Amino acid sequence: MVTDQFGIAGLLTFIRAANENDHNLIALAPGIDLTTLGLNLNSPENLYSTFQSPWVDLPCRPQDIDYHVPTEYLTNIFLRDKLAPIKLNRYGEDVLFFLFYMNGNDFIQLAAAAELYTRDWRYHKEERVWITRAPGVEPTHKSAMYERGMYYFFDVQNWRRVPKEFHLEYDKLEERPTLPNTMHHNASQQ
């Protein structure tokens, strides 16, 4: 038995103190049945607009939360067409990989993936890595379905290109990313 304030003895002490002082504190110690607060836990609707889940992989992004924003902060509509387009073809591969891995579920991730694709990098769906042929090295075996040769794999953990002999099946490669129309406009200005 845990004998400090976080164990059973601590819980009993808390409940006794709550009985003497404030009866509302009793609910805090053992927990509360959420249905008594009027929450319908069987509802398909969200319980609260900013709460995703206790087990969600990604935190709730600010742009996904419904809240009032003063009009003086809504500048996107005025600046959108005045800003110069981002020209990803000017950046090195390290920057593109950074943009891809650090901006998940964002337009810039798609744009970085499209630029990597233009530079002959391909995303392998099963290995979940970016790969490209080693420059100047032809595949040792090539068919309509696969090829075997020397490739560079981008190692995210060590942030470097790792050479590796590999059997590459074409159907396991991701297709070229589809960019939204607004990004096609910006890409054509590059």
PDB file of N, CA and C in Angstrom, residues 79-90 182-190:
ATOM      1  N   LEU A  79      -3.160  40.220 -47.657  1.00  0.00           N
ATOM      2  CA  LEU A  79      -1.754  39.995 -48.000  1.00  0.00           C
ATOM      3  C   LEU A  79      -1.521  38.849 -48.968  1.00  0.00           C
ATOM      4  N   ARG A  80      -2.458  37.960 -49.089  1.00  0.00           N
ATOM      5  CA  ARG A  80      -2.272  36.727 -49.854  1.00  0.00           C
ATOM      6  C   ARG A  80      -1.730  36.976 -51.261  1.00  0.00           C
ATOM      7  N   ASP A  81      -2.311  37.914 -51.992  1.00  0.00           N
ATOM      8  CA  ASP A  81      -1.898  38.156 -53.374  1.00  0.00           C
ATOM      9  C   ASP A  81      -0.704  39.100 -53.485  1.00  0.00           C
ATOM     10  N   LYS A  82      -0.327  39.753 -52.394  1.00  0.00           N
ATOM     11  CA  LYS A  82       0.784  40.705 -52.435  1.00  0.00           C
ATOM     12  C   LYS A  82       2.125  40.064 -52.087  1.00  0.00           C
ATOM     13  N   LEU A  83       2.103  38.908 -51.458  1.00  0.00           N
ATOM     14  CA  LEU A  83       3.350  38.244 -51.077  1.00  0.00           C
ATOM     15  C   LEU A  83       3.963  37.533 -52.274  1.00  0.00           C
ATOM     16  N   ALA A  84       5.268  37.553 -52.332  1.00  0.00           N
ATOM     17  CA  ALA A  84       5.964  36.821 -53.394  1.00  0.00           C
ATOM     18  C   ALA A  84       5.794  35.323 -53.147  1.00  0.00           C
ATOM     19  N   PRO A  85       5.641  34.540 -54.208  1.00  0.00           N
ATOM     20  CA  PRO A  85       5.484  33.094 -54.015  1.00  0.00           C
ATOM     21  C   PRO A  85       6.773  32.470 -53.481  1.00  0.00           C
ATOM     22  N   ILE A  86       6.615  31.398 -52.747  1.00  0.00           N
ATOM     23  CA  ILE A  86       7.772  30.664 -52.235  1.00  0.00           C
ATOM     24  C   ILE A  86       8.354  29.863 -53.386  1.00  0.00           C
ATOM     25  N   LYS A  87       9.619  30.047 -53.654  1.00  0.00           N
ATOM     26  CA  LYS A  87      10.280  29.353 -54.758  1.00  0.00           C
ATOM     27  C   LYS A  87      11.155  28.248 -54.174  1.00  0.00           C
ATOM     28  N   LEU A  88      10.566  27.077 -54.039  1.00  0.00           N
ATOM     29  CA  LEU A  88      11.272  25.963 -53.415  1.00  0.00           C
ATOM     30  C   LEU A  88      12.431  25.448 -54.259  1.00  0.00           C
ATOM     31  N   ASN A  89      12.453  25.758 -55.548  1.00  0.00           N
ATOM     32  CA  ASN A  89      13.556  25.282 -56.379  1.00  0.00           C
ATOM     33  C   ASN A  89      14.869  25.981 -56.041  1.00  0.00           C
ATOM     34  N   ARG A  90      14.823  27.033 -55.250  1.00  0.00           N
ATOM     35  CA  ARG A  90      16.030  27.744 -54.810  1.00  0.00           C
ATOM     36  C   ARG A  90      16.679  27.106 -53.584  1.00  0.00           C
ATOM     37  N   THR A 182      -4.124  26.783 -55.980  1.00  0.00           N
ATOM     38  CA  THR A 182      -3.396  27.986 -55.565  1.00  0.00           C
ATOM     39  C   THR A 182      -1.895  27.744 -55.589  1.00  0.00           C
ATOM     40  N   MET A 183      -1.489  26.515 -55.300  1.00  0.00           N
ATOM     41  CA  MET A 183      -0.056  26.209 -55.311  1.00  0.00           C
ATOM     42  C   MET A 183       0.439  26.006 -56.734  1.00  0.00           C
ATOM     43  N   HIS A 184      -0.404  25.534 -57.644  1.00  0.00           N
ATOM     44  CA  HIS A 184       0.002  25.420 -59.045  1.00  0.00           C
ATOM     45  C   HIS A 184       0.329  26.801 -59.603  1.00  0.00           C
ATOM     46  N   HIS A 185      -0.478  27.781 -59.204  1.00  0.00           N
ATOM     47  CA  HIS A 185      -0.245  29.154 -59.656  1.00  0.00           C
ATOM     48  C   HIS A 185       1.122  29.637 -59.180  1.00  0.00           C
ATOM     49  N   ASN A 186       1.446  29.386 -57.908  1.00  0.00           N
ATOM     50  CA  ASN A 186       2.733  29.795 -57.356  1.00  0.00           C
ATOM     51  C   ASN A 186       3.877  29.017 -57.974  1.00  0.00           C
ATOM     52  N   ALA A 187       3.672  27.734 -58.240  1.00  0.00           N
ATOM     53  CA  ALA A 187       4.739  26.914 -58.804  1.00  0.00           C
ATOM     54  C   ALA A 187       5.066  27.365 -60.221  1.00  0.00           C
ATOM     55  N   SER A 188       4.072  27.847 -60.972  1.00  0.00           N
ATOM     56  CA  SER A 188       4.326  28.291 -62.342  1.00  0.00           C
ATOM     57  C   SER A 188       5.120  29.592 -62.368  1.00  0.00           C
ATOM     58  N   GLN A 189       5.122  30.332 -61.267  1.00  0.00           N
ATOM     59  CA  GLN A 189       5.872  31.580 -61.208  1.00  0.00           C
ATOM     60  C   GLN A 189       7.324  31.358 -60.830  1.00  0.00           C
ATOM     61  N   GLN A 190       7.683  30.132 -60.537  1.00  0.00           N
ATOM     62  CA  GLN A 190       9.058  29.853 -60.146  1.00  0.00           C
ATOM     63  C   GLN A 190       9.895  29.940 -61.373  1.00  0.00           C
TER      64      GLN A 190
END
